[in-house]
Each structure stands twice: as C-alpha cells, then as structure tokens.
Amino acid sequence: MTSIVPSDKDSTNEANDPLHDIAEHILWLATSMIHHANRVRPNPSGLKVGGHQASCASMVSIMTSLWFEQLQPGDRVSVKPHASPVLHSINYLLGELDETYLTTLRSFGGLQSYPSRSKDPDPVDYSTGSVGIGATAPIWGAISRRYVETSFGGAGSGRQYSLVGDAELDEGAVWEAIVDPGIAELGEVVWIVDLNRQSLDRVVPNIAARRLEKMFDAAGWQVITVKFGGLLESLFVRPGGGALRNRITGMPNPEYQRLLRCSADELRTRLPGDGPEAQAIEALIADLPGTTLTEAIRNLGGHDLPALRKAYAEIDDTRPTVIIAYTVKGFGLPTQGHPQNHSSLLTVEEYDSLATSLGKNAAAPWERFPDDSPSGRIIGDAAIRLRRDAIALSEPPAVPTDIGRTPKGTATTQAALGRTLLDLTREAPAAAERVVTVSPDVSSTTNLAGWVNKVGVWSAIERRDWFDDDAETIMHWRENPAGQHMELGIAETNLVGLMGELGATWSRWGQPLFPIGVMYDPFVERALEPWSYGIYAGGQSILVGTPSGITLAAEGGAHQSIKTPSIGLEQPGCVSYEPAFAIDVEWTLLSSIAQLGRPDGTSAYLRLSTRPVDQTLADVPADPAARERRRRQVVAGGYPLVRREDAVVTIVSMGALMTEALASAARLDQIGIAANVLCITSPGLLWEALHARQGRSEGPSWILDQLLPAERATPMVTVLDGHPHTLAFLPTVNRVPSISLGVSRFGQVGSLDEVYRYHGVDTDSIVRAALDVIGY
C-alpha cells in the first residue's frame, strides 16, 4: 500500500496552474447546471428538481486531472451517479455537448439525472445510478474487452476506471466483485474512491479508511492513498507539524467535518484540542494567516492536483488498483463540509457569491476559455487526444430458426438448453462462436457440461487441467483465453453484471456477442435489479432460470420460485419464455439469440424446469408448413395444443404443468365435457399483442387471432407453476368467465403430487375448476 505525498510546491502556486483554472470552471459549470434546473428554469409543479451540488464538488479535481491529463481514447470511465453534471461539464468543454443542453438537466428529453449510455446526448461510457452497479461495471467491461480482442480483434486496450463514492462501498455487491479470484488478473481496472466521509444523512462516524486499504490489499489490489495536499504537508514538516498530523489523523470524522465549517479564529481554538501536543499545535498555527489556516484544514489529497498526478503515475497495470482520495464534500462551495449538504442547493445569494469568488458571470454562466489561452490549449489538446474513431458495427451472424430435429421420449426443458447449444455448434458455427455462457458455479447442475467440454472455459491466462487424464472425470475444466464459458463465484449480481457488459460489446467495439447466463430460478430475484439496469444501459443478454417453481418439490419452499413468471412479463426490454417442451426451448432460444447484438435488439428470460415430460405430448406437426406455423406461434407467445369443435371450456397452461393440463382435458372428455388446451410460451408477448390490438402500442396482434379466436371463446381455466395473475389477463381477450390457478404462498417439501395438491394445481384441482367455471 502506497501513501502519496505531493511533490515540493507552495500551494499558492496552484493558482498559476492552468489545470486549476479548468477545475474551478468545471465546478462553476456543474454548479450552474444544477442551479439553473432548480432556481431559473420554470417549475410549475413546485417539486424539487435536485442535482447534488456537493457531491459534484468533491469530484471536480479528480475528474479534471483524469480527463485533461491522464485518459487515453481506449480508456473507459464509470462516473459516480451524483457527479453526472461534472461529466457533462467536461464533455461541454471538450466540444462533445452542445450548450443548449446545459439548461436541460433533469428535464424531459434533456440531460439525465445520472449518466446514461442510452439516453444522454453526450459520451457516457457506463450508465450509473443504482448503487454498486456502476462501480463494478468496468470490471466486467475489462473482461468483455479482453474477450472481444482475443476472439475477434478490434477492442484494443485501455484502462477501465470507476469513480466511486465512499458510501457506495457499503454495497455488498461491490465486495462480491472485488474478491472474485479472477479479478486480481485484470490490471486495467482502476478505482478512485471519493473518500468524503459523508453519506446522505450524516457524517460517517468511522469510515475506517485503513480497514478499506487492508480489504483491497487482501484481494490482490494495489492500494494508493492520497490523503493530504501540499499545503498541509508543508505544515507537517515545520516544528509542531508532527503533532498537527497526529491530531488530524486521530480525530473522529465528525469532529474533522466540524472544523471545515469554522472561521480562522474558531480553528485556533478548536484545532489544538486538549491533548498533550496541544501547545505544539497552538504554536504552529499562531502566526498563520487566517486564509492559510482555513485553506489548510480542507487541503486534502483528492483536491491537490500534484498529489493526484503522482497517484496516477504509480498505477501498476499488472493488477487492479484502487486510489483512495481524501476529499471534502462540497469543496469550494459555501456548503462544503456541512453534514446535511448531500441534497442541499445553493441559494441565489450563495450562487452569486460563488460567481464573485470565482470571477464568473452569473448572468452568462456558460462561457468557455479562449482557444489560445493556457487552459484553452489544454482543453483543445485533450479533445484531440480523446477523440474516438466511429464504431463500425459488425452484422451478427445468421442464427437458424429450426435445427430440424423432433425430440422423442422423455426429456426436460433444462436438458434441452445444453443440447440446443451443442446443436448450434454443428449447424451454425459462426453463430455459435459468438455465444458466451456465464454461470455462478452451477454449470453441471444446469446441463451445460457438454457445452463446457466442447468450448472450454475462459480465463485471462491459461491454466492446466490437472484432471484431463482422469478417466472418471466427465466434465473437463480447460481454462484459457479462447474459452466460451465464464464461471464466477456464487454471486448472482456479478453474473448479470458481466452479462450486461458482454451484451454491450456490439455498441462499444462493433463486435456482437450472444451472452447466455444460467442460474437457479429462485435466485433470479436476487439478480433482477442489476440485470434490469444492464438492459437499461443497452446490454442485451439471455438469462436462463433453471430449475424453477414447485417442480423442485423435494427442495422445499425456500427453493421454489413463485414470482419469476410475472417478473419476466413485466421486465422492459426483455422477452420472457417458459417453454413446455424441448422443441419449444430450441425455437425460443434460437429466436432469442437472433435478437442480440444489434441496435434494435432485446434481451430474453427463459424459465426452465428439471421435471421430465413426455415429448410426444407436444404433437409436433410432421408437415413442414404446419411445423413452421407452430414454430412461429411458439415464438409469438403460444399455440393451441388441443382444439375441439364442441369445446365448452378452455384450459390454458404453460411450462411443466402442461402435463396436468392435458391430463385434465382427457379426464373431462371421459365425462362428456370437451376442452381446448392452449400452451402459452410467453405471457408478456401476448400482453403486448393485446395492447397492440387495442391501439395502445405498436406491434403485431395476429397471435391472438390464432390462439384465442373470438368464435371459439369459452370459459377459461388458467394454471401455471407460478403466481396465477401471470395468466389472469387472458380471459379479458374475449371477456369470458375464468378461474386462475397457480402458486401464491410459500411451498412445502414433499413429493411432486403432494406439493401440486397443496397448491391446487394438480389434475384434480384443474378438473374441479373447469366444472366450476362452466357451472356444471
């Protein structure tokens, strides 16, 4: 661990550094953007707009030094969410953002509240805003860049920076990523921690910076600490300086923060304290000018440009690096150091005072530096240096729609996943080489063993498989940079974070990948928020949840997913499928892969099962035209499996419960009641078709005509291995009476029959519901 001491200089010379002028101007621009959004722009609703002026101010020096002295065109930066106005200010100075946008922060169609790759008009490398996700994204970006460069070329090299607020380190997902064993090999990863020691509501009592240093160090990271600036360091070498250092480093965070709010006279009283070294401190500061003393107490390394330059120069590119930079929240603003400044806004009077102190014009806040000024030349040089070439998008390879095989016998939808991937390597190798599978230590239990044996495991470096000569080892773990399967520890948030970045390579480097992540379906909810955020940021991927539902009877209620079918229905930017048969898995998976890696692409979620199902029940048409019609229906959301001209009731089901649905129809037929049976593959697509038919959205609605024609409408029973409301909207298509069956309470351990009966989704329950809905 390294602690940075600034090179010899008098802090008063900082005013002569053109970069210092740029930093002050960026502070002014960021503050003005937020001020305009809250104090100038009309606001008829009266609701606070916000914008985090203090959180911006603590990052200004760090980001100024990084962009205008350090970054290269191949580098990528994830900016902490609340510093987005600083990023926009930098982009404005670099000529990447038009002035008209500076008045649109947090307005409709304007600059987003937090950095967004897909919605902001200026360059944003990583979308941030949800705690922990933006911080870890560059780790997964580094892996994705290496993968693309090794496999296809064109990704080049470059560091992956994360600018992280210290409070964000409370997020557990951050540490899940930091301690993953493979991360220690990613030398291009650099984190810069804005250690301002404040959270939203308070000064953090014990930030324990030393503990953070040890935790990063234990994970194999290089640790560089930038604690004090040049002015304080110059005082530390004077008589009494050691006592002053001990006093500052030993006091609690809240006491130090209180000193930031003190006048010079108050500092002369408070700073010495009452310890044995108080007199030495009193003597040291007695003759200091008041402005020097007040400047010194807030002279921390995160605001000292020479200290930051030295820290950047010491980065070791053979392992990840964290730079812990001590800062003052609100640095340079009237609110600096205030314990409740997180969301506070400058008053008009404070804003005008800031303009005066910085030599700015409050009436014309968007002025630039003259191009021929020292600061203007630095900005111009940086704009040229950081300019990136336009991305040439590679067209994703064609993906077959149908392998052509008709499964026989008994199989599970989970097993069909691995078989389809292997079939793809034979039928469409160009598409298969773009597939990257990811799992959290569940490859073998989710039927990916054959695929892993075929394509190998990705690793930054090649590792020997010491079991390659063991005849009893069925699954071979061959790790090298050419592998197509990535396995992380048991941390689902890491998995979906990596999926999001693998799914964004088409937009970063023009090379599309087809990422498929596999996890146990009960843990989809744990991973949902970061996966959803990845979709929002433009990452296209396929999430496979398996095994799922109460078909996991023997595992008990803790492992029986209930809500995931409706989650898939509700997730924007995603098509969800729950196939009933192996052929449905093949068709929906291939269709989902074909939607990846393109500007108009979309993600997908497949919910699969380990319940064996008789594949002849699928009754796949033998005629080629009829088979293709069935395939199109499967991909569009559902298909009729049993159609009776004399039907008086319709049983609608999906996934593993199709066996019970068909058995119920057969039982009803025995007592003279004819029943239709519909197999639903995607409730979400059917919901979209219904909205399109109503004129509420754009899209096709033909599937409703084929699946639920009005002339065949009957009372309906819906049933699934999940919450019943997932299918409860289908009776509204033709406004028929209905009963919705499903799982709406925590499960029980037991046999499949016992658990189905407990939840009322067994064959007897379906038959009774059908009789009830028709009033038999």
Coordinates of C-alpha atoms in Angstrom, one line a residue, residues 211-474:
R211 CA -9.6 -1.1 7.0
L212 CA -10.6 -0.4 3.4
E213 CA -7.0 -0.4 2.4
K214 CA -6.4 -3.8 4.0
M215 CA -9.5 -5.3 2.4
F216 CA -8.5 -4.2 -1.1
D217 CA -4.9 -5.3 -0.4
A218 CA -6.1 -8.7 0.7
A219 CA -8.0 -9.1 -2.6
G220 CA -4.8 -8.6 -4.5
W221 CA -5.3 -4.9 -5.5
Q222 CA -2.7 -2.2 -5.5
V223 CA -3.7 0.4 -2.9
I224 CA -2.6 4.1 -3.3
T225 CA -3.8 6.6 -0.7
V226 CA -3.9 10.3 -1.5
K227 CA -4.6 11.8 1.9
F228 CA -3.2 15.4 2.3
G229 CA -2.4 18.2 -0.1
G230 CA 0.7 20.2 -0.5
L231 CA -0.2 23.0 2.0
L232 CA -0.8 20.6 4.9
E233 CA 2.3 18.5 4.0
S234 CA 4.3 21.7 4.2
L235 CA 3.0 22.4 7.7
F236 CA 3.7 18.9 8.8
V237 CA 7.5 19.4 8.3
R238 CA 7.6 22.5 10.5
P239 CA 8.1 22.4 14.2
G240 CA 4.9 21.1 15.7
G241 CA 3.9 19.6 12.4
G242 CA 4.1 16.0 13.6
A243 CA 1.7 17.0 16.4
L244 CA -0.7 18.5 13.9
R245 CA -0.6 15.4 11.7
N246 CA -1.3 13.2 14.7
R247 CA -4.2 15.4 15.7
I248 CA -5.8 15.5 12.3
T249 CA -5.4 11.8 11.7
G250 CA -6.5 10.8 15.2
M251 CA -9.7 12.8 15.5
P252 CA -13.2 11.3 14.7
N253 CA -14.7 12.1 11.3
P254 CA -17.5 14.3 12.7
E255 CA -15.0 16.5 14.6
Y256 CA -12.9 17.0 11.5
Q257 CA -16.0 17.8 9.5
R258 CA -17.0 20.4 12.1
L259 CA -13.6 22.1 11.6
L260 CA -14.4 22.6 7.9
R261 CA -17.2 24.9 9.0
C262 CA -15.0 27.1 11.3
S263 CA -13.6 30.5 10.9
A264 CA -9.9 31.1 11.4
D265 CA -10.4 32.3 15.0
E266 CA -12.5 29.2 15.8
L267 CA -9.8 27.0 14.3
R268 CA -7.2 28.5 16.5
T269 CA -9.3 27.4 19.5
R270 CA -10.6 24.1 18.3
L271 CA -7.8 22.6 16.3
P272 CA -5.2 22.2 19.0
G273 CA -7.6 20.1 21.1
D274 CA -6.8 19.2 24.7
G275 CA -4.2 16.5 24.3
P276 CA -0.5 16.6 25.3
E277 CA 0.5 18.0 22.0
A278 CA -2.0 20.9 22.0
Q279 CA 0.6 23.5 22.8
A280 CA 2.8 22.5 19.9
I281 CA -0.1 22.8 17.5
E282 CA -1.1 26.2 19.0
A283 CA 2.5 27.5 18.4
L284 CA 2.5 26.2 14.8
I285 CA -0.8 27.8 13.8
A286 CA -0.4 31.0 15.8
D287 CA 1.2 33.0 13.1
L288 CA -0.5 31.5 10.1
P289 CA -2.7 34.0 8.1
G290 CA -6.3 33.2 8.6
T291 CA -6.9 32.4 5.0
T292 CA -4.0 30.0 5.0
L293 CA -5.3 28.3 8.1
T294 CA -8.8 27.8 6.7
E295 CA -7.4 26.6 3.4
A296 CA -5.1 24.2 5.2
I297 CA -7.8 22.4 7.1
R298 CA -9.5 21.4 3.9
N299 CA -6.3 20.8 1.9
L300 CA -6.8 17.1 1.3
G301 CA -5.2 15.0 -1.4
G302 CA -8.3 14.5 -3.5
H303 CA -8.2 18.2 -4.3
D304 CA -4.5 18.5 -4.8
L305 CA -3.5 18.2 -8.5
P306 CA 0.2 17.3 -7.9
A307 CA -0.8 14.6 -5.5
L308 CA -3.3 13.2 -7.9
R309 CA -0.8 13.3 -10.8
K310 CA 1.7 11.3 -8.7
A311 CA -1.0 8.8 -7.8
Y312 CA -1.9 8.2 -11.4
A313 CA 1.7 7.8 -12.3
E314 CA 2.1 5.0 -9.8
I315 CA -0.6 2.8 -11.1
D316 CA 0.6 -0.8 -11.6
D317 CA -1.0 -2.2 -14.7
T318 CA -0.3 -5.8 -13.7
R319 CA -3.1 -5.9 -11.1
P320 CA -6.2 -3.9 -10.2
T321 CA -5.6 -0.6 -8.5
V322 CA -7.6 1.5 -6.0
I323 CA -6.8 5.1 -5.3
I324 CA -8.3 6.3 -2.1
A325 CA -8.5 10.0 -2.3
Y326 CA -9.5 12.0 0.7
T327 CA -11.9 14.8 -0.2
V328 CA -14.3 17.4 1.2
K329 CA -17.9 17.1 0.2
G330 CA -18.9 20.4 -1.3
F331 CA -15.3 21.5 -1.7
G332 CA -15.2 25.1 -2.9
L333 CA -18.9 25.8 -2.2
P334 CA -20.5 27.6 0.7
T335 CA -22.0 24.3 1.8
Q336 CA -18.6 22.5 2.0
G337 CA -18.4 20.0 4.9
H338 CA -21.9 20.6 6.1
P339 CA -23.3 17.3 7.4
Q340 CA -26.6 17.7 5.5
N341 CA -25.2 19.1 2.3
H342 CA -25.8 16.0 0.2
S343 CA -29.0 17.2 -1.4
S344 CA -28.8 20.9 -0.4
L345 CA -28.9 23.6 -3.1
L346 CA -27.1 27.0 -3.1
T347 CA -29.4 29.9 -2.5
V348 CA -29.4 32.7 -5.1
E349 CA -27.3 34.8 -2.8
E350 CA -24.8 32.0 -2.3
Y351 CA -24.7 31.3 -6.0
D352 CA -24.0 35.0 -6.8
S353 CA -21.3 35.0 -4.1
L354 CA -19.7 31.9 -5.7
A355 CA -19.7 33.7 -9.0
T356 CA -17.9 36.7 -7.5
S357 CA -15.3 34.5 -5.7
L358 CA -14.5 32.6 -9.0
G359 CA -14.6 35.6 -11.2
K360 CA -17.6 34.3 -13.2
N361 CA -20.7 36.0 -14.6
A362 CA -23.9 34.7 -13.0
A363 CA -25.9 36.1 -15.9
A364 CA -23.8 34.3 -18.6
P365 CA -22.6 31.1 -16.9
W366 CA -21.7 29.0 -20.0
E367 CA -18.7 30.9 -21.2
R368 CA -15.7 29.0 -22.4
F369 CA -12.0 29.6 -22.2
P370 CA -10.4 31.3 -25.2
D371 CA -8.8 28.7 -27.5
D372 CA -5.4 30.4 -27.3
S373 CA -5.4 30.7 -23.5
P374 CA -3.3 28.2 -21.5
S375 CA -6.4 26.5 -20.2
G376 CA -8.0 26.6 -23.7
R377 CA -4.9 24.9 -25.2
I378 CA -5.1 22.1 -22.6
I379 CA -8.7 21.5 -23.4
G380 CA -8.1 21.6 -27.1
D381 CA -5.2 19.1 -26.8
A382 CA -7.4 16.8 -24.6
A383 CA -10.2 16.9 -27.1
I384 CA -7.9 15.8 -29.9
R385 CA -6.3 13.1 -27.7
L386 CA -9.6 11.6 -26.5
R387 CA -11.4 11.6 -29.8
R388 CA -12.5 8.0 -30.7
D389 CA -13.0 6.6 -34.1
A390 CA -16.5 5.9 -35.2
I391 CA -17.6 2.3 -34.4
A392 CA -18.2 0.1 -37.4
L393 CA -21.0 -2.3 -36.4
S394 CA -20.5 -5.9 -37.5
E395 CA -23.7 -7.6 -38.6
P396 CA -24.4 -10.5 -36.2
P397 CA -24.2 -13.9 -37.9
A398 CA -27.4 -15.6 -39.0
V399 CA -29.0 -17.8 -36.4
P400 CA -31.1 -20.8 -37.6
T401 CA -34.7 -20.8 -36.7
D402 CA -35.1 -24.6 -36.5
I403 CA -32.5 -27.3 -36.1
G404 CA -35.0 -29.7 -37.7
R405 CA -35.0 -32.4 -35.0
T406 CA -38.2 -33.6 -33.3
P407 CA -37.5 -34.7 -29.7
K408 CA -38.9 -38.1 -28.7
G409 CA -39.2 -39.9 -25.4
T410 CA -39.0 -38.2 -22.0
A411 CA -36.9 -35.0 -21.5
T412 CA -36.6 -31.8 -19.5
T413 CA -36.6 -28.3 -20.8
Q414 CA -33.4 -27.7 -18.8
A415 CA -31.6 -30.5 -20.7
A416 CA -32.8 -29.1 -24.0
L417 CA -30.8 -25.9 -23.3
G418 CA -27.5 -27.7 -23.4
R419 CA -28.5 -29.8 -26.4
T420 CA -29.5 -26.8 -28.4
L421 CA -26.2 -25.1 -27.8
L422 CA -24.3 -28.1 -28.9
D423 CA -26.5 -28.4 -32.0
L424 CA -25.8 -24.8 -32.8
T425 CA -22.0 -25.5 -32.9
R426 CA -22.7 -28.1 -35.7
E427 CA -25.5 -26.3 -37.6
A428 CA -24.3 -22.7 -37.4
P429 CA -20.7 -22.5 -36.2
A430 CA -20.4 -18.7 -37.0
A431 CA -23.3 -18.0 -34.6
A432 CA -22.1 -20.5 -32.0
E433 CA -18.7 -18.8 -31.8
R434 CA -20.4 -15.6 -30.6
V435 CA -22.2 -17.4 -27.8
V436 CA -20.7 -16.8 -24.3
T437 CA -22.2 -18.7 -21.4
V438 CA -21.9 -17.5 -17.8
S439 CA -22.9 -19.2 -14.6
P440 CA -22.3 -18.9 -10.9
D441 CA -20.7 -22.3 -10.2
V442 CA -23.8 -24.2 -11.5
S443 CA -22.6 -25.3 -14.9
S444 CA -23.0 -29.1 -14.4
T445 CA -26.3 -28.8 -12.5
T446 CA -27.9 -26.8 -15.2
N447 CA -26.9 -29.2 -18.0
L448 CA -24.1 -27.1 -19.5
A449 CA -21.4 -29.8 -19.0
G450 CA -21.4 -30.9 -22.7
W451 CA -21.2 -27.3 -23.9
V452 CA -18.3 -26.5 -21.5
N453 CA -16.5 -29.6 -22.6
K454 CA -16.9 -28.5 -26.2
V455 CA -15.9 -24.9 -26.0
G456 CA -13.7 -24.6 -22.9
V457 CA -13.7 -22.1 -20.0
W458 CA -12.5 -18.5 -20.5
S459 CA -9.6 -17.3 -18.3
A460 CA -7.3 -14.3 -18.6
I461 CA -4.4 -16.7 -18.6
E462 CA -4.1 -20.4 -19.5
R463 CA -4.3 -22.9 -16.6
R464 CA -3.6 -26.6 -16.7
D465 CA -6.4 -29.0 -16.3
W466 CA -4.9 -31.5 -13.8
F467 CA -7.8 -33.9 -14.3
D468 CA -7.5 -34.1 -18.1
D469 CA -6.1 -37.7 -17.8
D470 CA -8.6 -38.9 -15.2
A471 CA -11.0 -41.3 -17.0
E472 CA -13.6 -40.8 -14.3
T473 CA -13.8 -37.0 -14.7
I474 CA -16.7 -36.4 -17.1

